[in-house]
Coordinates of C-alpha atoms in Angstrom, one line a residue:
M1 CA 5.6 -29.7 -7.3
L2 CA 8.1 -30.2 -4.6
I3 CA 10.3 -27.4 -3.3
S4 CA 13.2 -29.2 -1.6
N5 CA 15.9 -28.0 0.8
A6 CA 14.0 -24.8 1.7
E7 CA 14.6 -22.8 4.9
C8 CA 11.1 -22.2 6.4
L9 CA 10.7 -19.4 9.0
F10 CA 8.5 -19.5 12.0
F11 CA 7.8 -16.3 14.0
H12 CA 7.7 -15.9 17.7
K13 CA 7.2 -12.7 19.8
S14 CA 10.2 -11.6 21.9
I15 CA 10.0 -11.3 25.7
D16 CA 9.6 -7.5 25.6
E17 CA 6.9 -7.9 22.8
T18 CA 8.8 -5.4 20.6
N19 CA 10.4 -7.7 18.1
Y20 CA 9.9 -11.1 16.5
H21 CA 12.5 -13.8 16.6
L22 CA 12.6 -16.8 14.3
S23 CA 13.1 -20.4 14.3
Q24 CA 14.3 -21.9 11.0
L25 CA 13.8 -25.4 9.7
R26 CA 15.2 -27.0 6.6
Q27 CA 12.1 -28.5 5.0
D28 CA 10.6 -29.9 1.8
V29 CA 7.3 -28.4 0.7
R30 CA 4.9 -30.3 -1.5
I31 CA 2.2 -28.4 -3.6
E32 CA -0.8 -30.0 -5.1
D33 CA -3.9 -28.4 -6.7
G34 CA -2.7 -25.0 -5.5
L35 CA -2.3 -25.9 -1.9
V36 CA 0.5 -26.8 0.4
T37 CA -0.2 -30.5 1.1
E38 CA 3.0 -31.8 2.9
I39 CA 5.9 -30.3 4.8
G40 CA 8.9 -32.2 6.1
K41 CA 11.6 -34.5 4.8
L42 CA 9.7 -35.8 1.7
P43 CA 10.5 -38.3 -1.0
H44 CA 10.4 -37.2 -4.6
L45 CA 7.3 -38.6 -6.4
K46 CA 7.3 -39.8 -10.0
N47 CA 6.7 -37.1 -12.6
E48 CA 6.9 -34.5 -9.8
T49 CA 8.6 -31.2 -10.7
V50 CA 11.3 -30.6 -8.1
I51 CA 12.8 -27.2 -7.3
D52 CA 15.9 -27.2 -5.2
A53 CA 15.9 -24.2 -2.9
A54 CA 19.5 -25.0 -1.9
G55 CA 18.9 -23.8 1.6
S56 CA 17.4 -20.5 0.7
T57 CA 14.5 -19.0 2.5
L58 CA 10.9 -19.9 1.5
L59 CA 8.3 -17.4 2.8
P60 CA 4.6 -16.9 2.5
G61 CA 4.0 -14.3 -0.2
L62 CA 4.2 -10.7 1.0
R63 CA 1.0 -8.9 1.6
D64 CA 0.8 -5.1 1.1
H65 CA -1.9 -3.9 3.4
H66 CA -2.5 -0.4 2.0
V67 CA -2.3 0.2 -1.8
H68 CA -4.1 2.2 -4.5
L69 CA -3.7 -0.2 -7.5
A70 CA -5.5 1.7 -10.2
S71 CA -3.7 4.9 -9.4
Y72 CA -0.4 3.0 -9.4
A73 CA -1.2 1.5 -12.8
A74 CA -2.1 4.9 -14.2
S75 CA 1.1 6.3 -12.7
L76 CA 3.2 4.0 -14.9
N77 CA 2.2 6.2 -17.8
S78 CA 2.4 9.5 -15.9
V79 CA 4.9 12.3 -15.6
T80 CA 6.6 12.9 -12.2
C81 CA 6.0 16.5 -11.2
G82 CA 7.6 16.7 -7.8
P83 CA 10.7 16.0 -5.7
P84 CA 13.2 14.6 -5.9
A85 CA 12.9 14.3 -9.7
I86 CA 11.5 17.8 -10.1
E87 CA 12.6 20.6 -7.7
S88 CA 11.7 23.9 -9.4
A89 CA 9.1 25.6 -11.6
T90 CA 11.6 25.7 -14.5
Q91 CA 12.2 22.0 -14.3
L92 CA 8.4 21.3 -14.2
I93 CA 7.7 23.5 -17.2
A94 CA 10.4 21.9 -19.2
K95 CA 9.2 18.4 -18.2
L96 CA 5.6 19.0 -19.1
N97 CA 6.4 20.4 -22.5
E98 CA 9.1 17.9 -23.3
T99 CA 6.7 15.1 -22.5
S100 CA 4.1 16.6 -24.7
A101 CA 6.1 16.7 -27.9
G102 CA 4.7 13.4 -29.1
G103 CA 0.9 14.0 -29.1
G104 CA -2.3 15.6 -27.9
D105 CA -3.9 13.1 -25.7
W106 CA -4.3 13.4 -21.9
L107 CA -1.1 14.2 -20.0
R108 CA -1.3 12.9 -16.4
G109 CA 1.2 14.2 -13.8
V110 CA 1.8 12.8 -10.3
N111 CA 3.6 13.6 -7.1
Y112 CA 3.3 17.4 -7.3
F113 CA 4.3 19.4 -4.2
E114 CA 4.1 23.1 -3.5
S115 CA 7.9 23.4 -3.0
V116 CA 8.2 23.1 -6.8
A117 CA 6.1 26.1 -8.0
G118 CA 3.6 27.0 -5.2
D119 CA -0.2 26.6 -5.6
I120 CA -0.4 26.1 -9.3
D121 CA -3.8 26.2 -10.9
R122 CA -5.6 26.1 -14.3
F123 CA -4.2 29.5 -15.3
W124 CA -0.6 28.5 -14.5
L125 CA -1.0 25.3 -16.5
D126 CA -2.6 27.2 -19.5
E127 CA 0.4 29.7 -19.5
H128 CA 3.2 27.3 -18.9
G129 CA 2.0 23.9 -20.0
P130 CA 1.3 22.1 -23.3
R131 CA -1.8 22.6 -25.5
R132 CA -3.4 19.3 -24.6
P133 CA -5.6 18.1 -21.6
V134 CA -3.5 18.1 -18.5
K135 CA -4.3 16.8 -15.0
I136 CA -1.7 16.8 -12.2
Q137 CA -2.2 15.0 -8.9
H138 CA -0.8 16.4 -5.7
R139 CA 1.4 13.9 -3.8
T140 CA -1.2 13.5 -1.1
G141 CA -3.6 12.1 -3.7
R142 CA -6.4 14.5 -2.7
L143 CA -5.9 17.4 -5.1
W144 CA -6.0 17.4 -8.9
I145 CA -5.0 20.5 -10.9
L146 CA -6.6 20.7 -14.4
N147 CA -5.9 23.0 -17.3
S148 CA -8.7 24.5 -19.5
R149 CA -8.6 21.8 -22.1
A150 CA -9.1 19.1 -19.4
M151 CA -12.0 21.1 -17.9
E152 CA -13.7 21.4 -21.2
L153 CA -13.5 17.7 -21.9
L154 CA -14.8 16.8 -18.4
N155 CA -17.6 19.3 -18.8
N156 CA -18.6 19.2 -15.2
S157 CA -20.1 22.2 -13.4
N158 CA -18.6 21.1 -10.1
I159 CA -15.1 21.8 -11.2
P160 CA -13.9 25.1 -9.6
R161 CA -12.9 27.9 -11.9
D162 CA -9.2 27.7 -10.9
G163 CA -9.2 24.0 -11.9
R164 CA -8.1 22.9 -8.4
L165 CA -10.3 19.9 -7.7
F166 CA -10.3 18.1 -4.4
D167 CA -11.4 14.5 -3.8
A168 CA -12.3 13.9 -7.5
D169 CA -10.9 10.5 -8.1
K170 CA -14.4 9.1 -8.9
L171 CA -15.1 11.8 -11.5
L172 CA -11.8 11.5 -13.2
R173 CA -11.7 7.8 -13.1
A174 CA -15.1 7.4 -14.6
R175 CA -14.4 9.8 -17.4
T176 CA -10.8 8.9 -18.3
L177 CA -9.6 5.8 -16.6
L178 CA -12.0 3.0 -15.4
N179 CA -12.8 0.5 -18.1
S180 CA -10.0 1.8 -20.2
Q181 CA -8.2 -0.9 -22.1
D182 CA -4.9 1.0 -21.6
L183 CA -5.4 1.0 -17.9
S184 CA -6.2 -2.7 -17.9
Q185 CA -2.9 -3.4 -19.6
Q186 CA -1.1 -1.1 -17.1
I187 CA -2.7 -3.2 -14.3
A188 CA -1.1 -6.2 -15.8
T189 CA 2.3 -4.5 -15.8
A190 CA 1.7 -3.3 -12.2
S191 CA 0.8 -6.9 -11.2
K192 CA 4.0 -8.2 -12.7
T193 CA 6.0 -5.6 -10.9
L194 CA 4.4 -6.5 -7.5
A195 CA 5.0 -10.2 -8.2
S196 CA 8.7 -9.4 -8.8
F197 CA 8.8 -8.0 -5.2
G198 CA 7.3 -11.2 -3.9
V199 CA 3.8 -9.7 -3.3
T200 CA 1.0 -12.1 -3.6
A201 CA -1.9 -10.2 -2.0
I202 CA -3.0 -6.5 -1.5
N203 CA -5.6 -4.5 0.4
D204 CA -6.7 -1.7 -2.0
M205 CA -7.7 1.2 0.3
T206 CA -9.0 3.6 -2.3
P207 CA -12.0 5.3 -0.6
T208 CA -14.0 5.5 -3.8
N209 CA -13.9 1.8 -4.4
D210 CA -17.5 0.7 -5.1
L211 CA -19.5 -2.1 -6.7
E212 CA -18.4 -1.1 -10.2
T213 CA -14.8 -1.3 -9.0
F214 CA -15.4 -4.7 -7.4
K215 CA -16.7 -6.0 -10.7
W216 CA -13.7 -4.5 -12.6
F217 CA -11.2 -6.1 -10.2
A218 CA -13.0 -9.5 -10.7
Q219 CA -12.7 -9.1 -14.5
L220 CA -9.0 -8.3 -14.2
Q221 CA -8.4 -11.4 -12.1
Q222 CA -10.4 -13.6 -14.4
S223 CA -8.5 -12.4 -17.4
G224 CA -5.2 -13.1 -15.8
K225 CA -4.1 -9.5 -15.8
L226 CA -4.2 -9.2 -12.0
R227 CA -2.5 -12.1 -10.3
Q228 CA -2.5 -10.9 -6.7
K229 CA -5.3 -11.7 -4.3
V230 CA -7.2 -8.6 -3.4
R231 CA -9.1 -7.3 -0.3
L232 CA -11.1 -4.4 -1.7
S233 CA -11.9 -1.7 0.9
G234 CA -13.8 1.5 0.1
T235 CA -17.3 2.8 0.1
A236 CA -20.3 1.6 2.2
E237 CA -22.0 0.0 -0.8
L238 CA -19.3 -2.6 -1.1
R239 CA -21.1 -4.6 1.6
F240 CA -23.6 -5.6 -1.1
A241 CA -20.8 -7.2 -3.2
N242 CA -20.8 -10.9 -3.5
D243 CA -17.4 -12.6 -2.7
I244 CA -17.3 -14.5 -5.9
C245 CA -14.0 -16.2 -5.2
P246 CA -11.3 -16.4 -2.5
S247 CA -9.0 -14.2 -4.5
L248 CA -11.3 -11.1 -4.2
T249 CA -13.0 -10.2 -0.9
V250 CA -14.6 -7.2 0.6
G251 CA -12.6 -5.3 3.1
E252 CA -13.1 -2.3 5.4
Y253 CA -15.2 0.8 5.0
K254 CA -12.7 3.5 4.3
I255 CA -13.2 6.8 6.1
H256 CA -11.0 9.5 4.7
L257 CA -10.5 12.3 7.2
H258 CA -8.9 15.7 6.3
D259 CA -8.0 18.5 8.7
S260 CA -9.4 21.1 6.2
G261 CA -12.8 19.6 6.1
L262 CA -13.6 17.3 9.0
P263 CA -17.2 16.0 9.1
E264 CA -19.6 16.7 11.9
F265 CA -18.7 14.5 14.9
S266 CA -22.2 13.0 14.8
E267 CA -21.8 12.2 11.1
L268 CA -18.6 10.3 11.7
C269 CA -20.1 8.4 14.6
G270 CA -23.1 7.6 12.4
A271 CA -20.9 6.2 9.7
I272 CA -19.0 4.0 12.1
K273 CA -22.1 2.7 13.8
T274 CA -23.8 1.9 10.5
S275 CA -20.7 0.0 9.3
H276 CA -20.5 -2.0 12.5
A277 CA -24.2 -2.7 12.3
T278 CA -23.6 -4.4 8.9
D279 CA -20.7 -6.5 10.3
R280 CA -18.1 -4.4 8.5
N281 CA -15.0 -2.9 10.0
V282 CA -13.8 0.7 9.5
A283 CA -10.4 1.9 8.4
I284 CA -9.9 5.5 9.2
H285 CA -7.3 7.7 7.3
C286 CA -5.3 9.7 9.9
V287 CA -2.1 11.5 8.8
T288 CA -2.3 14.4 11.3
E289 CA -2.6 14.5 15.1
T290 CA -5.9 16.3 14.7
E291 CA -7.3 13.6 12.4
L292 CA -6.2 10.9 14.8
V293 CA -7.7 12.5 17.9
F294 CA -10.9 13.1 16.0
A295 CA -11.1 9.5 14.9
L296 CA -10.2 8.1 18.3
S297 CA -12.9 10.3 20.0
A298 CA -15.5 8.9 17.6
L299 CA -14.3 5.3 18.1
E300 CA -14.5 5.8 21.9
E301 CA -18.1 7.1 21.5
C302 CA -19.1 4.2 19.1
G303 CA -17.0 1.4 20.4
V304 CA -14.3 -0.5 18.6
E305 CA -14.9 -3.8 16.8
T306 CA -12.1 -6.3 16.3
G307 CA -10.6 -5.5 13.0
D308 CA -11.1 -1.7 13.0
R309 CA -8.0 0.0 11.7
I310 CA -6.1 3.3 11.8
E311 CA -4.5 3.9 8.4
H312 CA -1.2 5.7 8.2
G313 CA -1.0 6.9 11.8
S314 CA 1.6 9.3 10.5
V315 CA 1.6 11.4 13.7
M316 CA 0.7 9.4 16.9
P317 CA 1.3 11.2 20.2
E318 CA 2.3 9.1 23.2
S319 CA -1.0 9.9 24.8
S320 CA -2.9 8.1 22.1
L321 CA -1.2 4.7 22.5
A322 CA -3.0 3.6 25.7
F323 CA -6.4 3.9 24.1
I324 CA -5.3 2.2 20.9
Q325 CA -3.9 -0.6 23.0
E326 CA -6.9 -1.0 25.2
T327 CA -9.4 -1.1 22.3
G328 CA -7.4 -3.5 20.1
L329 CA -7.3 -1.1 17.2
R330 CA -4.9 -2.2 14.4
V331 CA -2.5 0.3 12.9
I332 CA -1.4 0.0 9.2
T333 CA 1.5 2.4 8.7
Q334 CA 4.2 3.2 6.0
P335 CA 7.7 3.5 7.3
N336 CA 8.9 4.0 3.7
F337 CA 7.9 7.6 4.1
V338 CA 10.7 8.1 6.6
A339 CA 13.1 7.4 3.8
E340 CA 11.1 9.1 1.1
R341 CA 10.0 12.3 2.8
G342 CA 11.9 12.3 6.1
D343 CA 14.0 15.4 5.3
A344 CA 10.8 17.4 4.5
Y345 CA 9.3 16.2 7.8
L346 CA 12.3 17.4 9.7
C347 CA 11.9 20.9 8.1
D348 CA 8.1 21.2 8.0
I349 CA 7.0 19.4 11.3
H350 CA 7.7 20.7 14.7
K351 CA 10.5 18.9 16.4
N352 CA 8.3 18.0 19.3
Q353 CA 6.4 15.7 16.9
H354 CA 9.4 14.0 15.3
S355 CA 9.3 11.1 17.8
S356 CA 5.6 10.6 16.9
L357 CA 6.2 10.1 13.2
Y358 CA 5.4 6.7 11.7
R359 CA 5.8 4.8 14.9
C360 CA 6.8 1.1 14.7
A361 CA 8.6 -0.3 17.8
S362 CA 6.6 1.7 20.3
L363 CA 3.4 0.3 18.9
L364 CA 4.6 -3.3 19.3
H365 CA 5.9 -2.5 22.7
H366 CA 2.3 -1.5 23.6
N367 CA 1.1 -4.7 22.1
I368 CA -0.7 -2.9 19.3
P369 CA -1.3 -5.0 16.2
L370 CA 1.0 -3.5 13.5
A371 CA 1.3 -4.1 9.8
F372 CA 2.8 -2.3 6.8
G373 CA 1.5 -1.0 3.5
T374 CA 3.5 1.0 0.9
D375 CA 0.6 3.4 0.0
L376 CA 1.6 2.9 -3.6
P377 CA 1.8 5.0 -5.8
F378 CA 2.0 7.8 -3.2
G379 CA 4.8 5.8 -1.7
N380 CA 7.4 3.6 -3.3
P381 CA 5.8 0.3 -4.2
D382 CA 8.8 -1.8 -3.1
P383 CA 8.0 -3.4 0.3
W384 CA 11.7 -4.3 0.8
M385 CA 12.5 -0.6 0.8
A386 CA 9.8 -0.1 3.4
M387 CA 11.3 -2.9 5.5
S388 CA 14.8 -1.3 5.2
A389 CA 13.3 2.1 6.3
A390 CA 11.7 0.5 9.3
I391 CA 15.1 -1.1 10.3
L392 CA 17.3 2.0 9.6
R393 CA 14.9 5.0 10.0
E394 CA 17.2 7.0 7.7
T395 CA 16.0 10.0 5.7
G396 CA 17.3 10.7 2.2
S397 CA 20.2 12.7 3.7
G398 CA 21.1 10.0 6.1
T399 CA 19.6 11.6 9.2
I400 CA 18.1 9.2 11.7
L401 CA 14.4 10.0 12.4
G402 CA 13.1 8.2 15.4
S403 CA 15.9 5.8 16.4
E404 CA 13.7 4.4 19.2
E405 CA 11.3 3.1 16.5
C406 CA 13.8 0.9 14.7
L407 CA 12.8 -2.7 14.1
A408 CA 14.8 -5.9 13.7
P409 CA 14.8 -7.3 10.2
E410 CA 12.6 -10.2 11.3
T411 CA 10.0 -7.9 12.6
A412 CA 10.0 -5.6 9.6
L413 CA 9.5 -8.7 7.4
A414 CA 6.7 -9.9 9.7
C415 CA 4.8 -6.7 9.1
F416 CA 4.3 -7.7 5.5
L417 CA 3.3 -11.3 6.2
G418 CA -0.1 -11.0 8.0
D419 CA -3.2 -12.3 6.3
L420 CA -5.3 -9.6 4.6
D421 CA -8.0 -10.0 7.2
N422 CA -5.6 -10.2 10.2
P423 CA -2.6 -8.1 9.1
G424 CA -1.0 -7.8 12.5
M425 CA -0.2 -11.5 12.9
P426 CA 2.6 -12.9 10.6
C427 CA 1.9 -16.2 8.9
S428 CA 4.2 -19.2 8.4
I429 CA 3.8 -21.8 5.7
K430 CA 1.2 -24.4 6.8
I431 CA -0.4 -27.5 5.4
G432 CA -3.8 -26.7 3.8
D433 CA -2.9 -23.1 3.0
P434 CA -2.9 -21.8 -0.6
A435 CA 0.6 -22.1 -2.1
D436 CA 1.2 -18.3 -2.2
L437 CA 4.9 -18.3 -1.7
C438 CA 8.1 -16.3 -2.2
L439 CA 11.4 -18.0 -2.6
L440 CA 14.5 -16.0 -1.9
S441 CA 17.9 -16.5 -3.3
H442 CA 19.7 -16.7 0.0
P443 CA 19.3 -18.1 3.5
W444 CA 17.8 -15.7 6.0
A445 CA 21.1 -15.2 7.9
R446 CA 22.5 -13.6 4.8
A447 CA 19.3 -12.0 3.5
R448 CA 18.6 -10.1 6.7
A449 CA 21.8 -8.1 6.4
N450 CA 20.6 -6.3 3.2
L451 CA 16.8 -6.6 2.6
S452 CA 16.2 -5.9 -1.1
R453 CA 13.9 -6.8 -4.0
N454 CA 16.9 -8.5 -5.6
L455 CA 16.5 -11.3 -3.0
V456 CA 13.3 -12.5 -4.7
R457 CA 14.0 -15.6 -6.8
S458 CA 10.4 -16.6 -7.6
T459 CA 6.8 -15.9 -6.6
M460 CA 3.8 -18.2 -6.7
V461 CA 0.1 -17.7 -6.3
N462 CA -2.0 -20.9 -5.8
G463 CA 1.1 -22.9 -6.8
E464 CA 1.6 -21.2 -10.1
F465 CA 4.6 -19.1 -10.9
V466 CA 3.8 -15.4 -11.4
Y467 CA 7.5 -14.4 -11.3
Q468 CA 10.8 -16.2 -11.8
R469 CA 14.3 -15.1 -12.3
E470 CA 17.6 -16.9 -12.7
V471 CA 19.6 -17.3 -9.5
E472 CA 22.7 -15.1 -9.6
N473 CA 26.0 -16.7 -9.0

């Protein structure tokens, strides 16, 4: 295949180290056996498929550096139980019972938040919900609320009497999701959706990912249901997984910190040291200042290895940036939450912390490696929306949250273009690389003015189309 007349982008750091700028070259790109084999002004070969890019931008495929794919797939067949779709208890009750009119199988709800109906529990669901097994996930992903029928089916003595079950993904997945044929089909749908965004690779950061999950992901890729390349982060036991192909690799050991139940400091240090001793990096979940300070203290005690990461970094005080810079820690954050939850942050978080929320520009100014993930399904899965949020920093109501953290469009794009194992360094198209590509429908000068999923014309993985659409006139 030859992609002709394509505008290829090459990234360069600006003088102040805060933003990237681009050089653009009109190139032809030849693909053979799944690899980019030639770049330049190239003749058409006999029997070669030629795609005329007509001056539009050709990118490396986007990489989403923080996702939860199985949860996203399951959410496609779930009921939204929180803002902005559901704002009150009355609306939630109506939605649960309306959705249940068609049958008695499991009902799965997602995105619940206390502003809707408070701390709902088993008894609330029994009184107001349908007569079928119900499980509702809090928008943080940590808490599940079960009704009595769900508890009976799970038949597990560790479930609290009120049906409010924390950190139970492994239990619920093992009993109702993993190895489900329905979920595998939903994975295929999820993969197609990601391909339509231009996404060719993901880092799945679900903390319960284990050897069983690794085998399942391999099966999904081999069956063709999952077309993206995957870096699978998760439990310590993943270090025993065999990297059976380049499309599925083992990622970081995920450490999930929570204010309400922080481990002993020595326990956290032991986990970090053990992971480093087995040549595996750590990725530490930090959404509060307390979690971040706790994590950084442990990393200072244990030492930081190149590739260690802070996930989310939702609240990062100025005082933390020097240590992060000195140690070379990477930060994977989600600016999409500024757009999705920014108004709630303005109300619920003290104004002294507003400048610390989902930092972007200040991290780059400190020369801290930065990349983006969407945190799907807890965040919107569209990376172009995340880029727009990083550029505009607008909440849903139009309030600017952290104007000093705004990025240029080129830099927002760059944060989704790093390799899975080096997310903070954006890639350009190079000879010898896999042909994982995203062709836009416009040149960059036009595209940068309104970044949107509608820009994506086609997506390739290893030179094979995983998404195509007709170019709009």
